[in-house]
Coordinates of C-alpha atoms in Angstrom, one line a residue:
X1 CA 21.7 -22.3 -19.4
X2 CA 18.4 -22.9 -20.6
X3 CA 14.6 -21.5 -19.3
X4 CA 12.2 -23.2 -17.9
X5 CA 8.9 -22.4 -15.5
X6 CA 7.7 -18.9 -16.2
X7 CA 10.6 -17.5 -17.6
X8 CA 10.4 -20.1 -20.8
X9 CA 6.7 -19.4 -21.0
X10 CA 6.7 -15.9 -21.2
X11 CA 10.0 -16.1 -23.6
X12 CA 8.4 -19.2 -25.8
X13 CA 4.8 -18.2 -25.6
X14 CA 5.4 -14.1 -26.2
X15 CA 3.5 -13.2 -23.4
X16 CA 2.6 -9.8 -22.5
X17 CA 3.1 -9.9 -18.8
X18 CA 5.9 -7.6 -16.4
X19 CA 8.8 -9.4 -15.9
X20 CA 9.0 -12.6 -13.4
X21 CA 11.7 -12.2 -11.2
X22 CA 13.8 -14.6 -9.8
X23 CA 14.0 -16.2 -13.3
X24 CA 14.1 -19.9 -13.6
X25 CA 17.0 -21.6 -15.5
X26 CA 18.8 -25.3 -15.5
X27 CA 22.5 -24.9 -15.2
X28 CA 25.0 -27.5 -15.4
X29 CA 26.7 -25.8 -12.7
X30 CA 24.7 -26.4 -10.0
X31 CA 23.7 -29.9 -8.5
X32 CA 20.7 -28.1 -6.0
X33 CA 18.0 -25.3 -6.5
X34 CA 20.0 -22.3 -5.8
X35 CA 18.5 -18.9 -5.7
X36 CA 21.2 -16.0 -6.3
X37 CA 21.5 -12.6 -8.1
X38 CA 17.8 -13.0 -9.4
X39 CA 18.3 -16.4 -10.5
X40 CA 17.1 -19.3 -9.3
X41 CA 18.8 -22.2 -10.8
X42 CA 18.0 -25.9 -10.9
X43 CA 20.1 -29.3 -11.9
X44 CA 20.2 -31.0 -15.1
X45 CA 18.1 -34.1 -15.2
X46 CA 15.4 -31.9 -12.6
X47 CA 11.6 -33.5 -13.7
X48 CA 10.1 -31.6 -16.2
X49 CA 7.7 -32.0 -19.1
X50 CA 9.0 -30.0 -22.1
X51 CA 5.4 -28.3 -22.9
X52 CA 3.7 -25.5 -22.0
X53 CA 2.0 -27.2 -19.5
X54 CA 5.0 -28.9 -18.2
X55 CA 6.9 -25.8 -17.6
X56 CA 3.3 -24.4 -15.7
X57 CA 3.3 -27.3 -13.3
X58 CA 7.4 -26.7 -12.9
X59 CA 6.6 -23.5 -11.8
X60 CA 3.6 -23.6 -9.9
X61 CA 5.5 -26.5 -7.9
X62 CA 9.4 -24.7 -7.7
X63 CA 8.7 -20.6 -8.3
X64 CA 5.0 -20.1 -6.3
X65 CA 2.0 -19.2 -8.0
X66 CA 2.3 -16.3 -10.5
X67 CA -1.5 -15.5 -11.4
X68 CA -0.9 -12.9 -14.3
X69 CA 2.0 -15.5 -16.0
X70 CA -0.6 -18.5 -15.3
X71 CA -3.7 -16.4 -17.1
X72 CA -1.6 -15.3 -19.7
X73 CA -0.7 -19.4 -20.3
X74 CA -4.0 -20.6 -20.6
X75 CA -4.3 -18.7 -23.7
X76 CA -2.6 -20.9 -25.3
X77 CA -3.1 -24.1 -23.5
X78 CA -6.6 -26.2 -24.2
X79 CA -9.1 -27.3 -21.4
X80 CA -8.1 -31.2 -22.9
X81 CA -4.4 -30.9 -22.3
X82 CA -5.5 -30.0 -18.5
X83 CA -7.8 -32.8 -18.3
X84 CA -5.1 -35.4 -19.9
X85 CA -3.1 -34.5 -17.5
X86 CA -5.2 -34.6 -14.3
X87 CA -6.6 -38.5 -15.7
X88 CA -2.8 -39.5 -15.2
X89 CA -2.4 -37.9 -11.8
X90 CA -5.6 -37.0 -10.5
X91 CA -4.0 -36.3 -7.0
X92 CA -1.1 -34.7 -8.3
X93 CA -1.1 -31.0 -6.7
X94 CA 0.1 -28.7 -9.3
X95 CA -2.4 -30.2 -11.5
X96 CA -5.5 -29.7 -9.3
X97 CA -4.1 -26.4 -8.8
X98 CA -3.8 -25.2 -12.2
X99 CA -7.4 -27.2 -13.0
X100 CA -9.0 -24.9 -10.5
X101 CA -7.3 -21.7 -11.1
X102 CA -8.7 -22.4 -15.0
X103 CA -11.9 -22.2 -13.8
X104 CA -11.4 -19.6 -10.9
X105 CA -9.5 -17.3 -13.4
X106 CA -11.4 -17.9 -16.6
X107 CA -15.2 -17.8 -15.5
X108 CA -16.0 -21.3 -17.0
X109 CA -15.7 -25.1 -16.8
X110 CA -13.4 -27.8 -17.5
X111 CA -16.1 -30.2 -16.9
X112 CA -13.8 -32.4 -15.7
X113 CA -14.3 -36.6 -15.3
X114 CA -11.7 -37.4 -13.0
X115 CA -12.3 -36.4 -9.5
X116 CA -9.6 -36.4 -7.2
X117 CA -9.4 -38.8 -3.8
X118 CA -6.7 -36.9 -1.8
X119 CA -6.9 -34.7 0.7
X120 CA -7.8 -31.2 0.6
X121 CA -5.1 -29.1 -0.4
X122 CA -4.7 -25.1 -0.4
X123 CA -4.6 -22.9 -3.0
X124 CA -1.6 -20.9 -2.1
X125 CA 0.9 -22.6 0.8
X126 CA 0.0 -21.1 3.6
X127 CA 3.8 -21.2 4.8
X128 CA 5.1 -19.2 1.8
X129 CA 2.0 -17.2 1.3
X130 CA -0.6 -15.0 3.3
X131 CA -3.6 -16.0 2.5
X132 CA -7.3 -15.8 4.0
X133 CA -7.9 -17.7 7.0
X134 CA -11.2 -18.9 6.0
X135 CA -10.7 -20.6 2.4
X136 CA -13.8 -21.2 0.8
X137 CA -13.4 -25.7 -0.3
X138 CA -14.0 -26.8 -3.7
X139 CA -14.7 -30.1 -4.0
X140 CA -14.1 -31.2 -7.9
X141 CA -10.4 -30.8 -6.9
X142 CA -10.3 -31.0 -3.3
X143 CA -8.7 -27.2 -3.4
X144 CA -9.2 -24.7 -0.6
X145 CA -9.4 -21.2 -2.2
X146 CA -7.4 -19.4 0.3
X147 CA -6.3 -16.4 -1.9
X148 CA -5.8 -13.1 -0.5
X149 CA -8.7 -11.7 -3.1
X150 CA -11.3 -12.5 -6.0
X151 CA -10.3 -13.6 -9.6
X152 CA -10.9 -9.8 -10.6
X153 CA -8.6 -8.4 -8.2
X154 CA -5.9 -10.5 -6.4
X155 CA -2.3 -9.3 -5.1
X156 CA -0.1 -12.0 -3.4
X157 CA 2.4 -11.4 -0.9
X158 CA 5.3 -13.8 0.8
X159 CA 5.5 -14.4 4.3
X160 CA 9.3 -13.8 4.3
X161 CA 8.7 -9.8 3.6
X162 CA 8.1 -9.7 7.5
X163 CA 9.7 -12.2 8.8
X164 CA 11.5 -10.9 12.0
X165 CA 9.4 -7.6 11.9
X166 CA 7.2 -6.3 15.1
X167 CA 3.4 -7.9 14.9
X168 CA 0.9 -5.0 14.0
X169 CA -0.6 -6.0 17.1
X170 CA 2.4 -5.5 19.1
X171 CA 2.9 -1.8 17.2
X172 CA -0.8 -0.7 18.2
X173 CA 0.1 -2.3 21.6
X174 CA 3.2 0.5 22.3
X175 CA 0.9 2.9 20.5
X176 CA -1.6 2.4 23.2
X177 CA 0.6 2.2 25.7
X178 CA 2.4 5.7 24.6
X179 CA -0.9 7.4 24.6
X180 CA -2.7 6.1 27.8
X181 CA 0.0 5.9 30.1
X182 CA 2.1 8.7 31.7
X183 CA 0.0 11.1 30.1
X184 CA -2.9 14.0 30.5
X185 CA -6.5 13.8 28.8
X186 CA -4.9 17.4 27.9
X187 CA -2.1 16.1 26.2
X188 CA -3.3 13.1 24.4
X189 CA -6.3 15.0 22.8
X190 CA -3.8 17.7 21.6
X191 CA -1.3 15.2 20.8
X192 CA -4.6 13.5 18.8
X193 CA -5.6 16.9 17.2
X194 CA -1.7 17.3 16.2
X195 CA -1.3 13.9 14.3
X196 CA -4.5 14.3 12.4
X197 CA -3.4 17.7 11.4
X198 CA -0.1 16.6 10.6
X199 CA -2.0 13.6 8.6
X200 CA -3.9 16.1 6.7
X201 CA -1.1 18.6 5.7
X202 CA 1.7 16.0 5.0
X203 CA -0.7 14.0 2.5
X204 CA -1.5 17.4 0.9
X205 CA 2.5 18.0 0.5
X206 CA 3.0 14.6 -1.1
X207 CA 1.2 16.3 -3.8
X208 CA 3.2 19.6 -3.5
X209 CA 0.3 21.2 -2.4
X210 CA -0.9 23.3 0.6
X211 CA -4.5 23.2 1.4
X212 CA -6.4 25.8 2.8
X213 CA -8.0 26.1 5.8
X214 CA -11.3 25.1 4.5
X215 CA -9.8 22.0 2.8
X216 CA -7.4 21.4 6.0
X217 CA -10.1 20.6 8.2
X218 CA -12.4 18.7 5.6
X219 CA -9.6 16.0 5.2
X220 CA -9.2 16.4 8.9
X221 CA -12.9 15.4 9.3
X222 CA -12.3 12.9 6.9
X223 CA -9.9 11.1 8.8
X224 CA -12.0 11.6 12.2
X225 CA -15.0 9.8 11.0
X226 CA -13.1 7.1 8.7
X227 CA -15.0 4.2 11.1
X228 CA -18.0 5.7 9.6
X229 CA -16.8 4.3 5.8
X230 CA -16.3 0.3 6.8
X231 CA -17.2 -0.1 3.1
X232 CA -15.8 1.7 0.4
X233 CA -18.5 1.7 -2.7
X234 CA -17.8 3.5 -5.7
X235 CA -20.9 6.0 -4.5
X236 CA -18.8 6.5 -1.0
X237 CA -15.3 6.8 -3.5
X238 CA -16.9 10.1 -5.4
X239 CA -18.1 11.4 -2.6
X240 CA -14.9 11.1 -0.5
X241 CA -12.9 12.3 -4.1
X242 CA -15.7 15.4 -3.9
X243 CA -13.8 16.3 -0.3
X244 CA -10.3 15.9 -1.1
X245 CA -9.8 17.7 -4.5
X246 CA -8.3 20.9 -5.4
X247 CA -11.3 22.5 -6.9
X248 CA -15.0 21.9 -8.1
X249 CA -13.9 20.9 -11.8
X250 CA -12.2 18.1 -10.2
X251 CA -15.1 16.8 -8.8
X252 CA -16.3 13.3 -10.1
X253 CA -19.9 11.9 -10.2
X254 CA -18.4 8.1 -11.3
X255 CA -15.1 6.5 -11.4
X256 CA -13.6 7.9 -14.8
X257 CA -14.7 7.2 -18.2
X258 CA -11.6 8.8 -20.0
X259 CA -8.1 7.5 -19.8
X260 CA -5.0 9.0 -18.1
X261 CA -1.6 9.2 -17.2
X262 CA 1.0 10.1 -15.5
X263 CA 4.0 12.3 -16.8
X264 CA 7.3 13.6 -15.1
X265 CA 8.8 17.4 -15.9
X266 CA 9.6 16.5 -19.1
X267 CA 6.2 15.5 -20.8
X268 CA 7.3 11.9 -20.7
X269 CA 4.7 9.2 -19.6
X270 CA 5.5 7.8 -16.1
X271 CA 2.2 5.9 -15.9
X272 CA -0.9 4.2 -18.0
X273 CA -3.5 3.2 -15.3
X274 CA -6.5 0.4 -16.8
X275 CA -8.1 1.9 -19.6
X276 CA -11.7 3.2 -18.8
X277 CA -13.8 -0.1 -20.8
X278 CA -12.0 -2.6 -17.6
X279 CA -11.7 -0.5 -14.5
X280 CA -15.5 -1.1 -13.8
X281 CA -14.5 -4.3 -13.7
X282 CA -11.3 -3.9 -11.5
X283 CA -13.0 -1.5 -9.4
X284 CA -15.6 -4.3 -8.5
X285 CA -12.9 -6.8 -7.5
X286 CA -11.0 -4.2 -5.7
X287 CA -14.2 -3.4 -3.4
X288 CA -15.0 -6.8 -2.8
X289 CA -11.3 -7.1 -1.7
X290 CA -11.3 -4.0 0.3
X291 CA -14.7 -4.3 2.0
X292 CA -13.8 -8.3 3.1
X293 CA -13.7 -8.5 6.6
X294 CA -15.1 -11.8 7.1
X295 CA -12.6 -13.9 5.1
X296 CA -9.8 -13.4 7.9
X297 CA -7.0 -11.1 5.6
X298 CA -4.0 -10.2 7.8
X299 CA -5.4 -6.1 8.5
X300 CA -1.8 -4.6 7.8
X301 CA -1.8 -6.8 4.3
X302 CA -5.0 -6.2 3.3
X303 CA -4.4 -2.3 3.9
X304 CA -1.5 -2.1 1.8
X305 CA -3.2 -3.8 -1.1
X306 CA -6.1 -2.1 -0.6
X307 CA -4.3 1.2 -0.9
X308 CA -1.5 0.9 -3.2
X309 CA -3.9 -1.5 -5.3
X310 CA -6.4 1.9 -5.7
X311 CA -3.5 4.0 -6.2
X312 CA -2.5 1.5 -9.3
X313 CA -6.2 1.6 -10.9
X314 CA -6.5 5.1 -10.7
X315 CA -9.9 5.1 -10.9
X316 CA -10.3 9.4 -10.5
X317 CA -8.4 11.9 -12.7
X318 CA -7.5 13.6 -9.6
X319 CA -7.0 13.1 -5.7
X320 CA -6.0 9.2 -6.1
X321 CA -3.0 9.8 -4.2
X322 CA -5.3 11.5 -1.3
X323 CA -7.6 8.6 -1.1
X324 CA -4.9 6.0 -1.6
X325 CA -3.4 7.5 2.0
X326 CA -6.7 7.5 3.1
X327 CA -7.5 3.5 3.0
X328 CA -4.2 3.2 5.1
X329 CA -6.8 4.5 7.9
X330 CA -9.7 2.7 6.6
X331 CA -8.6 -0.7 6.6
X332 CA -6.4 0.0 10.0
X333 CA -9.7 1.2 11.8
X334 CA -10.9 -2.3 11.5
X335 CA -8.3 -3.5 14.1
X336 CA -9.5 -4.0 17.4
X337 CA -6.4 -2.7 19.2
X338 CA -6.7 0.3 17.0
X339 CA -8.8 3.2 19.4
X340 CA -11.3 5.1 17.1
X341 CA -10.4 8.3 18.0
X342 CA -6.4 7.7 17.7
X343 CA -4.7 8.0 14.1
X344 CA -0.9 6.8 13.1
X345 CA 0.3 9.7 11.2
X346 CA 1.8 7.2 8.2
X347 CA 1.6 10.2 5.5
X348 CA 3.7 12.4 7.9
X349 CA 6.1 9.4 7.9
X350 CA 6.1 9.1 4.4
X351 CA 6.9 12.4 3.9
X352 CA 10.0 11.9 5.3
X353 CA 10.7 8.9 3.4
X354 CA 9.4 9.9 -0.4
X355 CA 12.5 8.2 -2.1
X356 CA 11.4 5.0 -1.0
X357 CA 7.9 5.9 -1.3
X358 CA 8.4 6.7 -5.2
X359 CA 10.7 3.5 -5.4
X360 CA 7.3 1.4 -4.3
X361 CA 5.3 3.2 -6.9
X362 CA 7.5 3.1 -9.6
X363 CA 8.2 -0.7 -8.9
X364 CA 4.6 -1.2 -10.4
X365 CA 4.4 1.5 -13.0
X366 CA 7.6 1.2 -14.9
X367 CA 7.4 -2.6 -15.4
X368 CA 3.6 -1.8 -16.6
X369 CA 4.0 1.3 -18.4
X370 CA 6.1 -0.5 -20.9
X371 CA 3.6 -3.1 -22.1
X372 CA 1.8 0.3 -23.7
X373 CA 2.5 0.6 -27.1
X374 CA 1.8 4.3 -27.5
X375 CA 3.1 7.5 -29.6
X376 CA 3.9 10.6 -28.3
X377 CA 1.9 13.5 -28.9
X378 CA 1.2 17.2 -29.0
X379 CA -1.6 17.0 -26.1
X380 CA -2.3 12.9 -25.2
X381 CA -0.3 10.1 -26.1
X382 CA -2.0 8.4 -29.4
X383 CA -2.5 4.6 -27.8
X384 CA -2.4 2.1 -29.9
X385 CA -2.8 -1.5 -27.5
X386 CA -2.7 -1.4 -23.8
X387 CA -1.5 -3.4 -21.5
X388 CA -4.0 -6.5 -20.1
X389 CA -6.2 -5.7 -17.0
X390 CA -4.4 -9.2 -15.7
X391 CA -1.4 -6.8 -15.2
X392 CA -3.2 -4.5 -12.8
X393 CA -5.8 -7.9 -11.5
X394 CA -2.6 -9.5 -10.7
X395 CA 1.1 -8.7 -9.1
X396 CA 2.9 -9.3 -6.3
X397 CA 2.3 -7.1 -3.4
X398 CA 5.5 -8.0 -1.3
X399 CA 7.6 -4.2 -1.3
X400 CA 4.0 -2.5 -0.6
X401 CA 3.5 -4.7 2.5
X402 CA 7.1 -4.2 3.6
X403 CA 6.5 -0.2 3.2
X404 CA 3.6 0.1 5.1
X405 CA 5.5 -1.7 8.1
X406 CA 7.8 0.4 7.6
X407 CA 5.9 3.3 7.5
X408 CA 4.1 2.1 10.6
X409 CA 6.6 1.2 12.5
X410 CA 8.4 4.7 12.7
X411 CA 5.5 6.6 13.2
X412 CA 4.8 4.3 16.3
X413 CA 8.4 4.1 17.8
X414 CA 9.3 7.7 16.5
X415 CA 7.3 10.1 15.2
X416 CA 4.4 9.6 17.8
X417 CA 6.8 9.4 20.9
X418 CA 8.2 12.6 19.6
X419 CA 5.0 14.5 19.6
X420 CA 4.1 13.7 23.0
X421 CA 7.5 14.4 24.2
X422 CA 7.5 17.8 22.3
X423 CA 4.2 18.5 24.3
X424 CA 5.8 17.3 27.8
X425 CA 8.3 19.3 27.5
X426 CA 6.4 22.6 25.9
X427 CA 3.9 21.8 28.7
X428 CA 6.6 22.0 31.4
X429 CA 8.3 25.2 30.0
X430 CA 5.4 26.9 29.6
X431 CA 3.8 26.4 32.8
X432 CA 7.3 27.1 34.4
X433 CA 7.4 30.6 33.1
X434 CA 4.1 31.7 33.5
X435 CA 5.2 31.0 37.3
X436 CA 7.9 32.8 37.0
X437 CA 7.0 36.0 35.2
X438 CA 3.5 37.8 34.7
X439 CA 3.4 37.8 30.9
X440 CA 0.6 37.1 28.6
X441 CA 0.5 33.7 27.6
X442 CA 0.4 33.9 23.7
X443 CA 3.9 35.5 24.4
X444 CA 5.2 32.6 26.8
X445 CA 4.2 30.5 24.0
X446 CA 5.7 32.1 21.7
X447 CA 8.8 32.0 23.0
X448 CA 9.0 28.7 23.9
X449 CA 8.4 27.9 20.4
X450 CA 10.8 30.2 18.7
X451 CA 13.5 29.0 21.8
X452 CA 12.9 25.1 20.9
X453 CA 13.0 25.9 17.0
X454 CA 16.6 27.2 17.3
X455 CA 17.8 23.9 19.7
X456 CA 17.2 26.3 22.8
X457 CA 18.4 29.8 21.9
X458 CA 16.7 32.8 21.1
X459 CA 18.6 34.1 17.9
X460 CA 19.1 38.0 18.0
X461 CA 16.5 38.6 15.9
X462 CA 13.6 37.2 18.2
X463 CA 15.3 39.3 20.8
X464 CA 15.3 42.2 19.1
X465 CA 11.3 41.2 18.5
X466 CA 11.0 41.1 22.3
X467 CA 13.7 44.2 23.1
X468 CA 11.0 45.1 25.7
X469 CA 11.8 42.7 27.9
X470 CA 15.1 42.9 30.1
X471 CA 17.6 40.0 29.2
X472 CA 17.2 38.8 32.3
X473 CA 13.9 37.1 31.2
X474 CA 15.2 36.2 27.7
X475 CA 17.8 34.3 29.4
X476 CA 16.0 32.6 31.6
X477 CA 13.4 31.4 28.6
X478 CA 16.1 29.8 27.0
X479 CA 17.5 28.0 30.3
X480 CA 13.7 26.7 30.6
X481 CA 13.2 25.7 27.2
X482 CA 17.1 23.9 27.5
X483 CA 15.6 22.0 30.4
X484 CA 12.2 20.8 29.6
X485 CA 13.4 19.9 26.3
X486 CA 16.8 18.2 27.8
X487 CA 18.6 20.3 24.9
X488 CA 22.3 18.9 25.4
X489 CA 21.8 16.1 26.9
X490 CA 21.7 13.6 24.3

């Protein structure tokens, strides 16, 4: 079996890219495209033009459109070769596409004589691809940039990663429902106060920390007034990194000027974000990314991007993690079914899932931290070339996407049912017993809590805690607590 599309090109052409996946062969055992066990294999005899340039319009045309491989390719292909090409099919499509992404990509002009006739075509298929709603139409090849971002920062992400999942529209639609049906003003403002505070403390613990109280409720605020940031600046960035991180020293005035990493237990690098001399750059094309809401991104696309995309540029030496859970909110605010003072606890949810979270993370940092050629050292690692900012401008967004679905999707169908059950039922138990029996309520409450902690019991030590009162009373706490929190009848 032989290469061909990206596969051969990064093989043949050295290319410094992370690895394309499915890779691309011909097999004289198939007599179809056939896509199996990370292989996507094609017939003998399938039409292809043994160049570089060949095996870029094989790919663009069979594999999708792979901006970091296709960058990487035009080093070594010349604006002529392009232009031969498009005078012998001017209308062809994988031509006109790789014309424009040339120019797109590169900053420049291919000045090209032939002017294609056909009709407009997009830049990514919409069927396979989401893309922006409102492409921007350029008419020297009759292309309609519809990418999901700018030539300085642009994920992509396949259709098929949700296809068959709940609409995020139908999610904030049982959110809204949960929240403003059935319920008290009471109890959905504490159920509100409880899921920010839960937001706030479960992002902190991501990072095995525990804030103080002081720090609790600025991140709370944080997340409170997040419609007040719908633009993110690098100005609003350092000011929001000011709020979230563990100390003054930690406090930035800019995005960083200094390179760093990440390293696991054992002093071994786990992570080489853009050095410092590109991330202005990156940062630039990540905020005109993040701050586009006029283009028509898919919200729950654009938010993962946006948020795993600053978490990859690392653009702070500390509290990137904070922020990057942050812009889950931010870009979610922007959605109309979304009310402003209601917040889906997707750090709390996370929490619970942090294998899966690190498997996201590390699907982009593994792959990238290996194009570093770097020593080992005493204090820093001793670089000696990193890795191309089209590694971090470019990759494919498809498992971050999936995630934050994920991620949304329980917190909506379980973790925020849950809470307002928890205060139904701690509602209806406490107000039964302060009926019942003349006790202060910081006690009644108590004991509701310590009952529903042990699965309706009070163990003997919390009775021994409360030995002033008769068992008559402990008992019937418990039966309450059994009741309004249906312990037993699952």
């Amino acid at each position: 079996m032989s290469l061909v599309g990206y596969a051969y090109l990064v093989e043949q052409l050295t290319l410094a890219v992370k690895p394309v996946s499915p890779v691309a062969q011909v097999s004289g055992t198939v007599s179809q495209r056939i896509e199996a066990q990370g292989k996507l294999l094609f017939p003998h005899g399938v039409a292809l033009q043994d160049t570089p340039l060949g095996h870029l319009e094989f790919a663009i045309k069979h594999e999708g459109i792979n901006l970091e491989v296709i960058d990487a390719a035009f080093e070594h292909i010349q604006p002529a070769e392009l232009l031969n090409r498009l005078a012998q099919t001017p209308n062809g499509e994988s031509i006109r596409r790789l014309c424009f992404l040339w120019e797109w990509l590169r900053g420049d002009s291919l000045d090209a004589p032939t002017t294609p006739t056909g009709k407009y075509i997009d830049l990514f298929p919409n069927d396979i691809y989401f893309t922006a709603q409102h492409g921007e139409r350029h008419k020297t090849y009759r292309i309609t940039n519809n990418a999901l971002g700018n030539a300085q920062f642009c994920p992509t992400v396949r259709r098929d990663v949700l296809a068959g999942k709940a609409t995020l529209e139908s999610l904030l639609a049982q959110a809204h429902q949960l929240f403003y049906q059935g319920h008290s003003a009471a109890v959905y403002q504490r159920a509100i106060h409880y899921l920010y505070l839960s937001e706030t403390r479960s992002s902190f613990a991501i990072e095995k920390e525990t804030p103080s109280a002081q720090k609790e409720e600025r991140f709370v605020q944080l997340l409170q007034r997040v419609h007040e940031y719908p633009q993110l600046t690098e100005d609003d960035l350092v000011i929001l990194q000011n709020a979230v991180v563990r100390d003054v020293y930690s406090q930035e005035a800019s995005y960083r000027w200094r390179q760093n990493w990440l390293e696991n237990s054992l002093g071994r690098v786990t992570y080489f974000p853009p050095p410092p001399a590109v991330l202005q750059h990156l940062m630039q094309g990540w905020e005109t990314f993040t701050n586009d809401s006029q283009r028509g991104v898919d919200i729950l696309v654009q938010a993962a991007c946006a948020a795993f995309g600053f978490v990859y540029l690392h653009p702070f030496m500390d509290g990137n993690g904070r922020l990057h859970r942050f812009m889950f909110h931010q870009v979610l605010a922007r959605h109309p079914q979304l009310p402003a003072d209601m917040i889906v606890p997707v750090s709390a949810v996370i929490m619970q899932n942090i294998p899966a979270y690190h498997e996201v993370l590390t699907g982009f940092s593994q792959p990238i931290t290996r194009l570093w050629d770097y020593r080992r050292a005493e204090i820093e690692p001793y670089i000696l070339k990193a890795a191309d900012s089209r590694s971090y401008r470019f990759f494919n967004a498809d498992r971050e996407v999936a995630f934050l679905h994920q991620m949304l999707q329980q917190a909506i169908e379980v973790e925020m049912p849950q809470e307002m059950a928890w205060l139904d039922g701690y509602d209806q138990a406490t107000t039964a017993l302060e009926q019942r029996f003349d006790l202060p309520k910081k006690d009644i409450a108590a004991l509701v809590r310590m009952a529903w902690g042990n699965g309706g019991d009070l163990s003997k030590h919390r009775r021994k805690q409360y030995a002033h009162l008769p068992d008559s009373v402990l008992d019937e706490v418990e039966t309450v607590v059994r009741q309004a929190f249906q312990f037993g009848n699952d």
